[in-house]
Coordinates of C-alpha atoms in Angstrom, one line a residue:
X1 CA 0.0 0.0 0.0
X2 CA 1.0 3.6 -0.2
X3 CA 0.9 6.0 2.7
X4 CA -1.6 8.8 2.4
X5 CA -2.3 12.0 4.3
X6 CA -1.5 12.8 7.8
X7 CA -3.7 12.7 10.9
X8 CA -5.7 15.8 11.9
X9 CA -4.3 17.5 14.9
X10 CA -5.6 19.7 17.8
X11 CA -8.9 20.0 19.7
X12 CA -11.6 22.6 19.6
X13 CA -11.6 24.3 23.0
X14 CA -14.3 26.7 22.0
X15 CA -12.5 29.8 23.4
X16 CA -9.7 30.4 25.9
X17 CA -7.3 27.5 25.4
X18 CA -4.4 28.7 27.4
X19 CA -3.2 31.4 29.8
X20 CA -2.3 33.7 27.0
X21 CA -6.0 34.1 26.0
X22 CA -6.7 35.3 29.5
X23 CA -4.0 37.9 29.2
X24 CA -5.5 38.9 25.8
X25 CA -8.8 39.7 27.5
X26 CA -7.5 41.7 30.5
X27 CA -4.2 43.2 29.4
X28 CA -4.2 43.2 25.6
X29 CA -1.1 41.0 25.7
X30 CA -0.5 37.8 23.8
X31 CA 0.4 34.4 25.1
X32 CA 1.2 33.2 21.6
X33 CA 1.8 34.7 18.2
X34 CA -1.3 34.5 16.0
X35 CA -1.4 34.6 12.2
X36 CA 1.6 35.3 10.1
X37 CA 4.2 32.8 8.9
X38 CA 6.0 31.7 12.0
X39 CA 9.3 29.8 11.7
X40 CA 9.5 28.0 15.0
X41 CA 10.4 24.3 14.9
X42 CA 7.2 22.3 13.9
X43 CA 6.8 18.5 14.3
X44 CA 6.1 16.7 11.1
X45 CA 2.7 15.1 10.4
X46 CA 1.9 11.5 11.2
X47 CA 1.1 9.4 8.2
X48 CA -1.1 6.4 7.7
X49 CA -0.7 3.4 5.4
X50 CA -3.0 0.4 4.9
X51 CA -1.7 -3.1 4.5
X52 CA -3.6 -6.4 3.8
X53 CA -2.1 -9.7 4.9
X54 CA -3.0 -13.3 4.3
X55 CA -3.8 -15.5 7.3
X56 CA -0.6 -17.4 6.7
X57 CA 1.4 -14.2 6.8
X58 CA -0.2 -13.2 10.0
X59 CA 0.6 -16.6 11.5
X60 CA 4.3 -16.6 10.7
X61 CA 5.1 -12.9 10.4
X62 CA 6.4 -11.3 7.3
X63 CA 8.5 -8.4 6.1
X64 CA 6.8 -6.1 3.6
X65 CA 7.9 -3.1 1.6
X66 CA 5.5 -0.2 1.0
X67 CA 5.9 3.1 -0.9
X68 CA 5.2 6.3 1.0
X69 CA 5.0 9.8 -0.2
X70 CA 6.2 12.1 2.6
X71 CA 8.2 15.2 3.4
X72 CA 11.9 14.8 3.8
X73 CA 14.7 17.3 4.5
X74 CA 15.5 19.3 1.4
X75 CA 18.2 17.7 -0.6
X76 CA 19.7 21.1 -1.6
X77 CA 19.9 22.9 1.8
X78 CA 19.9 19.7 3.9
X79 CA 16.9 21.0 5.9
X80 CA 18.4 24.3 7.0
X81 CA 16.1 26.4 4.7
X82 CA 19.0 28.6 3.8
X83 CA 20.5 29.0 0.3
X84 CA 23.7 27.0 -0.3
X85 CA 26.8 28.9 0.9
X86 CA 24.7 30.8 3.5
X87 CA 23.4 30.1 6.9
X88 CA 20.8 31.4 9.3
X89 CA 21.9 34.2 11.6
X90 CA 21.0 34.5 15.3
X91 CA 17.9 36.7 15.8
X92 CA 18.9 40.0 17.4
X93 CA 15.5 40.5 19.0
X94 CA 15.5 37.4 21.2
X95 CA 19.2 36.5 21.1
X96 CA 18.4 33.1 19.7
X97 CA 16.0 32.1 22.4
X98 CA 12.9 32.3 20.2
X99 CA 10.9 34.1 22.8
X100 CA 10.9 37.5 24.4
X101 CA 9.9 38.6 28.0
X102 CA 7.6 41.4 28.6
X103 CA 6.4 43.1 31.8
X104 CA 3.0 44.7 32.1
X105 CA 1.8 47.0 34.9
X106 CA -1.8 46.4 35.9
X107 CA -4.1 47.3 38.7
X108 CA -3.4 43.8 40.1
X109 CA 0.4 44.4 40.1
X110 CA 3.2 43.7 37.7
X111 CA 3.0 40.7 35.4
X112 CA 5.8 39.2 33.3
X113 CA 4.9 37.2 30.2
X114 CA 7.0 35.3 27.8
X115 CA 5.8 35.4 24.1
X116 CA 7.0 34.1 20.8
X117 CA 9.6 36.3 19.3
X118 CA 7.8 38.5 16.7
X119 CA 11.0 38.8 14.6
X120 CA 11.9 35.2 14.1
X121 CA 8.6 33.5 14.8
X122 CA 10.2 31.4 17.6
X123 CA 13.0 29.9 15.5
X124 CA 15.8 31.9 17.2
X125 CA 17.4 32.4 13.8
X126 CA 16.8 34.6 10.7
X127 CA 17.2 33.3 7.1
X128 CA 18.2 36.2 4.9
X129 CA 18.7 34.1 1.8
X130 CA 16.1 31.3 1.7
X131 CA 16.8 28.1 -0.3
X132 CA 15.2 28.5 -3.7
X133 CA 14.5 24.7 -4.0
X134 CA 12.2 24.6 -1.0
X135 CA 11.4 28.3 -0.6
X136 CA 13.1 28.3 2.8
X137 CA 10.9 25.5 4.3
X138 CA 13.8 23.1 4.5
X139 CA 11.6 20.1 3.3
X140 CA 10.5 18.6 0.0
X141 CA 8.0 15.8 -0.9
X142 CA 9.6 12.6 -2.0
X143 CA 8.5 9.0 -2.6
X144 CA 10.4 6.4 -0.6
X145 CA 10.2 2.6 0.0
X146 CA 10.0 1.6 3.6
X147 CA 10.5 -1.9 5.0
X148 CA 7.8 -3.0 7.5
X149 CA 8.4 -6.0 9.8
X150 CA 5.1 -7.7 10.7
X151 CA 5.4 -9.8 13.8
X152 CA 3.8 -13.3 14.0
X153 CA 0.3 -13.3 15.5
X154 CA -1.0 -9.9 14.5
X155 CA -4.7 -9.6 14.4
X156 CA -7.1 -7.9 12.0
X157 CA -7.5 -4.1 12.5
X158 CA -4.2 -3.9 14.5
X159 CA -1.8 -1.0 14.1
X160 CA 2.0 -0.7 13.9
X161 CA 4.0 2.5 14.5
X162 CA 7.3 3.3 12.7
X163 CA 8.8 6.1 14.6
X164 CA 10.1 9.0 12.6
X165 CA 8.9 7.6 9.2
X166 CA 6.2 10.3 8.8
X167 CA 6.7 13.8 7.4
X168 CA 9.9 15.6 8.3
X169 CA 9.5 18.5 10.7
X170 CA 9.8 22.1 9.6
X171 CA 12.8 24.2 10.7
X172 CA 14.5 21.3 12.6
X173 CA 11.3 20.1 14.2
X174 CA 11.1 16.3 14.8
X175 CA 9.7 14.0 12.2
X176 CA 6.2 12.5 12.6
X177 CA 5.5 8.8 12.7
X178 CA 4.1 6.3 10.2
X179 CA 1.2 4.2 11.3
X180 CA 0.5 0.9 9.5
X181 CA -3.1 -0.3 9.7
X182 CA -3.3 -4.0 9.1
X183 CA -6.2 -6.0 7.8
X184 CA -6.3 -9.8 7.3
X185 CA -8.1 -11.3 4.3
X186 CA -10.7 -14.0 4.7
X187 CA -9.4 -17.6 4.4
X188 CA -11.0 -20.4 2.3
X189 CA -10.6 -23.0 5.1
X190 CA -10.1 -21.3 8.5
X191 CA -12.0 -18.9 10.6
X192 CA -10.0 -17.1 13.3
X193 CA -11.1 -16.4 16.9
X194 CA -8.2 -14.8 18.7
X195 CA -5.4 -17.3 18.7
X196 CA -7.7 -20.2 17.8
X197 CA -8.7 -21.4 14.4
X198 CA -11.9 -23.2 13.3
X199 CA -12.4 -25.4 10.3
X200 CA -15.0 -27.9 8.9
X201 CA -14.6 -31.3 7.2
X202 CA -17.1 -33.6 5.7
X203 CA -17.2 -37.4 6.4
X204 CA -19.5 -40.1 5.1
X205 CA -21.9 -41.9 7.4
X206 CA -19.8 -45.1 7.0
X207 CA -16.7 -43.2 8.2
X208 CA -18.8 -41.8 11.1
X209 CA -20.2 -45.2 12.0
X210 CA -17.0 -47.3 11.7
X211 CA -14.4 -44.6 12.4
X212 CA -11.6 -43.4 10.2
X213 CA -8.2 -41.7 10.1
X214 CA -8.1 -38.6 7.8
X215 CA -5.6 -36.1 6.6
X216 CA -6.7 -32.5 7.5
X217 CA -5.3 -29.1 6.7
X218 CA -3.7 -26.9 9.4
X219 CA -2.3 -23.4 9.0
X220 CA 1.2 -25.0 8.6
X221 CA 0.6 -28.3 6.9
X222 CA -1.4 -31.5 7.1
X223 CA -1.9 -33.8 10.1
X224 CA -3.7 -37.0 10.8
X225 CA -7.1 -36.8 12.6
X226 CA -8.6 -39.9 14.1
X227 CA -12.4 -40.1 13.8
X228 CA -13.8 -42.5 16.5
X229 CA -16.4 -45.0 15.6
X230 CA -19.9 -43.7 16.2
X231 CA -19.0 -40.0 15.7
X232 CA -22.1 -37.8 15.3
X233 CA -22.5 -35.0 12.9
X234 CA -21.4 -31.5 14.2
X235 CA -18.9 -33.1 16.6
X236 CA -15.8 -31.0 17.2
X237 CA -12.2 -32.1 17.8
X238 CA -9.7 -29.8 19.3
X239 CA -6.1 -30.0 18.2
X240 CA -3.8 -28.1 20.6
X241 CA -1.0 -26.0 19.4
X242 CA -2.3 -26.0 15.8
X243 CA -3.8 -22.5 15.9
X244 CA -2.3 -19.0 15.4
X245 CA 0.9 -17.9 17.0
X246 CA 0.4 -15.7 20.1
X247 CA 1.6 -12.2 19.3
X248 CA 3.9 -11.8 22.4
X249 CA 5.3 -15.3 22.6
X250 CA 5.9 -18.4 20.5
X251 CA 3.0 -20.3 22.0
X252 CA 0.0 -21.2 19.8
X253 CA -3.7 -21.5 20.0
X254 CA -5.8 -24.5 19.1
X255 CA -7.5 -25.7 15.9
X256 CA -11.1 -26.8 16.3
X257 CA -12.2 -29.1 13.6
X258 CA -16.0 -29.7 13.2
X259 CA -17.2 -32.7 11.3
X260 CA -20.3 -32.9 9.3
X261 CA -21.8 -36.3 8.2
X262 CA -22.9 -36.1 4.6
X263 CA -25.8 -38.2 3.4
X264 CA -25.3 -39.6 -0.1
X265 CA -27.7 -38.2 -2.7
X266 CA -27.5 -41.1 -5.2
X267 CA -27.1 -44.8 -4.6
X268 CA -26.6 -47.8 -6.8
X269 CA -29.1 -50.7 -6.6
X270 CA -26.6 -52.8 -4.8
X271 CA -25.9 -50.0 -2.2
X272 CA -29.6 -49.5 -1.7
X273 CA -30.2 -53.2 -1.1
X274 CA -27.4 -53.3 1.4
X275 CA -28.8 -50.3 3.3
X276 CA -32.3 -51.8 3.2
X277 CA -30.9 -55.0 4.7
X278 CA -29.1 -53.0 7.3
X279 CA -32.2 -51.0 8.2
X280 CA -34.3 -54.2 8.6
X281 CA -31.7 -55.7 10.9
X282 CA -31.9 -52.6 13.1
X283 CA -35.7 -52.5 12.9
X284 CA -35.7 -49.1 11.2
X285 CA -37.6 -50.3 8.1

């Protein structure tokens, strides 16, 4: 699969969301810079990719490769945002701290507030000559192939996180993460219930009456299953350690095999005569 867009961020607080808003109301100050094009370090967005596995792959674990389209550090300026041969200079307003301290005298007394530097937008540096390749952002969008190691025992709708594989951060901000959402396709033989597997086999009424030994499928090969004489339809047999691998250990669940006795739909004259004789002997006819 290919990674798509990032996750939405933030919550709607419906009004005052920090102490700075309170100062805005009473003192006309600002707890954070609003609007404009700030240049403070910004964490990269998290990305999502969807991956479908077979039941066998979920059982044994697998390594997959997926293509993701994400932001990476600009190949020209190496993420600095500055044109080649130049570098950012320390902001003279905040002396590289990215924030300035202000004191306000009010009827309640003197209050000191720290706000984002209006000159550098919180970056602490000023780029005089922005990189032309990335317009000073320090990042570019690029398609890359990422290896994903799927552990044995993963379940449907589970999620894996690859730290730092999301979008690169702006202005030396940390990269986001890549989240892999897993789905497991339906199997033609087995149904899964946690670490256990369920399957069905059909036997004839002769095999049910006399007993039999049959080859049956498991998730990792065939095994012998002994059908006792007199087995009734819909009887289930549990095979321990023949189910799915447990995610956090090498132990395994069970395989539950349900047998269904099949009644023949067409009989030869000889077969019919034998069954009639059998039925008369049992007093059923």
